[in-house]
Tab-separated table of C-alpha atoms and ligand atoms in Angstrom:
chain	number	residue	atom	x	y	z
A	243	MET	CA	-3.045	-17.348	-7.325
A	244	ARG	CA	-6.047	-15.077	-7.663
A	245	ILE	CA	-5.532	-11.809	-9.487
A	246	SER	CA	-7.849	-8.853	-9.629
A	247	GLU	CA	-6.054	-6.989	-12.415
A	248	ILE	CA	-2.635	-6.273	-13.880
A	249	PHE	CA	-2.013	-2.948	-15.580
A	250	GLU	CA	0.621	-0.378	-16.418
A	251	SER	CA	0.372	3.140	-15.078
A	252	ILE	CA	2.434	5.538	-13.013
A	253	GLN	CA	2.782	5.256	-9.276
A	254	GLY	CA	0.343	7.849	-7.957
A	255	GLU	CA	1.132	7.697	-4.239
A	256	GLY	CA	3.989	7.713	-1.776
A	257	GLU	CA	7.694	8.046	-2.278
A	258	SER	CA	7.835	6.691	-5.840
A	259	VAL	CA	5.131	8.949	-7.205
A	260	GLY	CA	5.481	9.581	-10.936
A	261	LYS	CA	7.457	6.435	-11.715
A	262	VAL	CA	6.202	4.194	-14.476
A	263	ALA	CA	4.876	1.045	-12.876
A	264	LEU	CA	3.342	-2.333	-13.472
A	265	PHE	CA	0.606	-2.906	-10.911
A	266	VAL	CA	-0.192	-6.482	-9.989
A	267	ARG	CA	-3.385	-6.312	-7.968
A	268	THR	CA	-3.994	-9.527	-6.082
A	269	GLN	CA	-7.536	-10.561	-5.233
A	270	GLY	CA	-8.714	-10.740	-1.646
A	271	CYS	CA	-8.287	-8.670	1.496
A	272	PRO	CA	-9.018	-9.650	5.102
A	273	LEU	CA	-9.947	-6.031	5.927
A	274	ASP	CA	-13.025	-4.021	4.995
A	275	CYS	CA	-12.082	-0.332	5.107
A	276	SER	CA	-15.206	1.793	4.847
A	277	TRP	CA	-13.623	4.054	2.225
A	278	CYS	CA	-11.863	1.312	0.224
A	279	ASP	CA	-11.705	2.457	-3.398
A	280	THR	CA	-11.000	-1.024	-4.762
A	281	LYS	CA	-13.847	-2.921	-3.106
A	282	TYR	CA	-13.898	-5.291	-6.072
A	283	SER	CA	-10.536	-6.605	-4.845
A	284	ILE	CA	-11.814	-7.575	-1.370
A	285	PRO	CA	-13.637	-10.930	-1.921
A	286	PHE	CA	-11.110	-13.747	-2.080
A	287	GLU	CA	-13.230	-15.800	-4.479
A	288	LYS	CA	-13.519	-13.081	-7.152
A	289	GLY	CA	-10.913	-12.097	-9.757
A	290	GLU	CA	-9.289	-14.748	-11.889
A	291	GLU	CA	-6.835	-17.536	-11.357
A	292	LYS	CA	-3.465	-16.876	-12.983
A	293	SER	CA	-0.496	-19.201	-12.913
A	294	ILE	CA	2.891	-18.220	-11.503
A	295	ASN	CA	4.330	-18.704	-15.021
A	296	GLU	CA	1.792	-16.387	-16.562
A	297	ILE	CA	2.373	-13.599	-14.048
A	298	THR	CA	6.140	-14.023	-14.263
A	299	GLU	CA	6.040	-13.580	-18.037
A	300	ILE	CA	3.928	-10.392	-17.794
A	301	ILE	CA	6.371	-8.911	-15.289
A	302	ARG	CA	9.395	-10.004	-17.305
A	303	THR	CA	8.034	-8.344	-20.458
A	304	PHE	CA	7.341	-5.111	-18.539
A	305	ILE	CA	10.834	-5.052	-17.072
A	306	GLU	CA	12.478	-5.741	-20.443
A	307	ASN	CA	10.535	-2.962	-22.149
A	308	LYS	CA	10.095	-0.298	-19.491
A	309	LYS	CA	12.373	-1.012	-16.533
A	310	GLY	CA	9.878	0.658	-14.195
A	311	ILE	CA	8.766	-0.398	-10.746
A	312	VAL	CA	6.730	-3.513	-10.135
A	313	VAL	CA	4.040	-2.822	-7.536
A	314	PHE	CA	2.184	-5.644	-5.838
A	315	THR	CA	-1.025	-4.198	-4.508
A	316	GLY	CA	-4.441	-5.432	-3.519
A	317	GLY	CA	-6.469	-6.511	-1.976
A	318	GLU	CA	-3.696	-7.597	0.322
A	319	PRO	CA	-0.686	-8.836	-1.670
A	320	LEU	CA	1.075	-10.326	1.365
A	321	TYR	CA	-1.693	-12.921	1.541
A	322	TYR	CA	0.066	-14.421	-1.533
A	323	GLN	CA	3.610	-13.813	-0.383
A	324	GLU	CA	4.852	-17.364	-0.967
A	325	GLU	CA	3.594	-17.258	-4.550
A	326	ILE	CA	4.999	-13.749	-5.106
A	327	SER	CA	8.329	-14.785	-3.663
A	328	ASN	CA	8.344	-17.676	-6.128
A	329	ILE	CA	7.684	-15.224	-8.987
A	330	LEU	CA	10.406	-12.825	-7.846
A	331	SER	CA	12.938	-15.633	-7.492
A	332	ARG	CA	12.588	-16.198	-11.251
A	333	ILE	CA	13.224	-12.525	-12.043
A	334	ASN	CA	16.378	-10.841	-10.906
A	335	TYR	CA	14.889	-7.420	-10.197
A	336	GLN	CA	15.109	-5.220	-7.145
A	337	ASN	CA	12.706	-2.459	-8.125
A	338	VAL	CA	9.690	-4.010	-6.425
A	339	GLU	CA	7.224	-2.478	-3.981
A	340	PHE	CA	4.416	-3.886	-1.876
A	341	GLU	CA	1.331	-1.875	-0.954
A	342	THR	CA	0.160	-3.456	2.261
A	343	SER	CA	-2.068	-2.695	5.231
A	344	GLY	CA	0.512	-4.323	7.507
A	345	ILE	CA	-1.877	-7.042	8.617
A	346	TYR	CA	0.581	-9.813	7.649
A	347	LEU	CA	4.287	-9.922	8.396
A	348	PRO	CA	6.435	-10.493	5.342
A	349	ILE	CA	8.446	-13.677	4.970
A	350	GLU	CA	12.217	-13.347	4.991
A	351	LYS	CA	12.576	-13.908	1.260
A	352	LEU	CA	10.807	-10.575	0.696
A	353	TYR	CA	12.880	-8.519	3.108
A	354	LYS	CA	14.992	-7.016	0.330
A	355	TYR	CA	12.019	-5.279	-1.308
A	356	LYS	CA	10.198	-2.072	-0.422
A	357	PHE	CA	7.029	-1.949	1.661
A	358	ASN	CA	4.520	0.880	1.509
A	359	VAL	CA	2.655	0.173	4.722
A	360	SER	CA	-0.732	1.790	5.188
A	361	PRO	CA	-1.853	1.275	8.815
A	362	LYS	CA	-5.541	1.940	9.203
A	363	LEU	CA	-7.044	4.758	11.245
A	364	SER	CA	-10.428	4.955	12.961
A	365	SER	CA	-12.339	6.197	9.904
A	366	SER	CA	-11.631	2.843	8.231
A	367	ASN	CA	-14.255	1.393	10.594
A	368	LEU	CA	-12.775	-2.097	10.379
A	369	SER	CA	-15.386	-4.673	11.358
A	370	GLY	CA	-12.772	-6.635	13.323
A	371	GLY	CA	-12.736	-3.731	15.818
A	372	LYS	CA	-9.949	-2.969	18.271
A	373	LYS	CA	-8.300	-6.373	17.890
A	374	ILE	CA	-7.624	-5.947	14.208
A	375	TYR	CA	-6.159	-2.448	14.654
A	376	GLN	CA	-3.914	-3.798	17.417
A	377	LYS	CA	-2.717	-6.601	15.171
A	378	ILE	CA	-1.761	-4.113	12.458
A	379	TYR	CA	-0.036	-1.749	14.896
A	380	SER	CA	1.876	-4.560	16.579
A	381	ASN	CA	3.390	-5.425	13.181
A	382	LEU	CA	4.766	-1.913	12.682
A	383	ASN	CA	7.890	-2.719	14.623
A	384	LYS	CA	8.869	-5.403	12.127
A	385	PHE	CA	8.266	-3.130	9.138
A	386	LEU	CA	10.348	-0.433	10.811
A	387	ASN	CA	13.390	-2.637	10.380
A	388	LEU	CA	12.721	-3.183	6.695
A	389	ASN	CA	12.830	-0.828	3.723
A	390	SER	CA	9.447	0.718	4.360
A	391	ILE	CA	7.445	3.902	4.488
A	392	PHE	CA	4.236	4.433	6.450
A	393	LYS	CA	1.389	5.945	4.493
A	394	PHE	CA	-1.616	7.085	6.503
A	395	VAL	CA	-4.866	7.783	4.701
A	396	ILE	CA	-6.493	10.837	6.276
A	397	SER	CA	-10.251	11.363	6.159
A	398	ASN	CA	-10.687	14.169	8.673
A	399	GLU	CA	-8.734	16.536	10.890
A	400	GLU	CA	-9.286	14.441	14.027
A	401	GLU	CA	-7.199	11.675	12.489
A	402	LEU	CA	-4.144	13.929	12.460
A	403	LYS	CA	-4.035	13.637	16.248
A	404	GLU	CA	-4.406	9.878	15.922
A	405	VAL	CA	-1.425	9.738	13.553
A	406	GLU	CA	0.657	11.862	15.874
A	407	LEU	CA	0.042	9.446	18.744
A	408	LEU	CA	0.895	6.444	16.580
A	409	ILE	CA	4.127	8.059	15.387
A	410	GLU	CA	5.105	8.697	18.978
A	411	LYS	CA	4.038	5.318	20.347
A	412	HIS	CA	5.696	3.259	17.608
A	413	ARG	CA	8.639	5.600	17.124
A	414	LEU	CA	8.056	5.977	13.415
A	415	PRO	CA	10.765	8.186	11.879
A	416	LYS	CA	9.042	11.279	10.547
A	417	ASN	CA	10.945	11.169	7.265
A	418	ARG	CA	9.333	7.791	6.553
A	419	VAL	CA	5.779	8.911	7.308
A	420	PHE	CA	3.469	10.089	4.506
A	421	LEU	CA	0.012	11.560	5.049
A	422	MET	CA	-2.326	11.114	2.129
A	423	PRO	CA	-5.854	12.432	1.624
A	424	GLN	CA	-8.665	9.924	1.405
A	425	GLY	CA	-10.898	10.548	-1.582
A	426	SER	CA	-11.890	9.422	-5.021
A	427	THR	CA	-12.669	12.837	-6.517
A	428	ILE	CA	-10.443	15.831	-7.239
A	429	GLU	CA	-12.561	17.961	-4.878
A	430	GLU	CA	-12.110	15.547	-1.958
A	431	ILE	CA	-8.361	15.298	-2.542
A	432	LEU	CA	-7.873	19.060	-2.753
A	433	TYR	CA	-10.113	19.813	0.237
A	434	ARG	CA	-8.293	17.367	2.539
A	435	SER	CA	-4.856	18.185	1.106
A	436	LYS	CA	-5.069	21.720	2.466
A	437	PHE	CA	-5.233	20.783	6.144
A	438	ILE	CA	-2.917	17.793	5.650
A	439	VAL	CA	-0.193	19.878	3.997
A	440	SER	CA	-0.354	22.498	6.785
A	441	PHE	CA	0.002	19.730	9.364
A	442	CYS	CA	2.908	18.109	7.472
A	443	ILE	CA	4.781	21.405	7.344
A	444	GLU	CA	4.151	22.057	11.043
A	445	LYS	CA	5.211	18.568	12.159
A	446	GLY	CA	7.919	17.759	9.623
A	447	LEU	CA	6.064	14.925	7.919
A	448	ASN	CA	5.700	14.055	4.226
A	449	TYR	CA	2.593	14.623	2.164
A	450	SER	CA	1.477	12.217	-0.529
A	451	THR	CA	-0.884	13.099	-3.309
A	452	ARG	CA	-3.139	10.628	-5.133
A	453	LEU	CA	-2.101	11.424	-8.681
A	454	GLN	CA	-4.298	8.704	-10.162
A	455	VAL	CA	-7.372	10.510	-8.826
A	456	LEU	CA	-6.220	13.968	-9.910
A	457	LEU	CA	-5.455	12.710	-13.410
A	458	ASN	CA	-8.397	10.313	-13.574
A	459	ILE	CA	-6.177	7.403	-14.524
A	460	LYS	CA	-5.938	3.910	-13.088
B	608	LIG	S1	-6.735	-2.772	3.173
B	608	LIG	FE1	-6.825	-1.827	1.146
B	608	LIG	S2	-7.855	-3.329	-0.185
B	608	LIG	FE2	-8.209	-3.939	1.944
B	608	LIG	S3	-10.205	-3.037	2.422
B	608	LIG	FE3	-8.634	-1.592	3.111
B	608	LIG	S4	-8.314	-0.169	1.389
B	608	LIG	FE4	-9.446	-1.980	0.596
């Protein structure tokens, strides 16, 4: 399967923030978010080919030494879900998370893991237009029944209204919704965090930081 990069860090976003993690970033994403901060992981033909054995060994070594979380991210990791399921079947480990846009439904063999679903909002400007947003939103129902949180990346105040409508329409439990500022600089994160945090307090939603940006780490 094609891999963009594999590295150790701490989880900087969402519910598991601060946990030591091995990130397995798969190569290739069918979306093209305007603000994507890992654009190098979008083309399917880039990255490098790594065997299932090779990836399994890297994960096994991490688990033996650190016992942290294993995070499959992208790109879109669920594009490689058969391969990942094969890897996970060789490692008896539950502490696994998927960072996904929600564009693909997970196969049953992955149901026992955690999904950090990041449905896209209008500022993503997806080239697939309305159809692609609808596809993502129609998958939310499935993720609702799995161990998942919903992490919305917020670029401007107008998107808060958009999130509110989506929460209502898809009946997303507020305690599983995280609003996270879009941005790749400390200034952007802090600026957007202010209005996001106020909104979270008012509506009873969770806020997520982007610790990797604030600390300038991977
Ligand atoms: S879904 Fe993620 S990896 Fe794909 S384009 Fe959007 S931000 Fe980038």
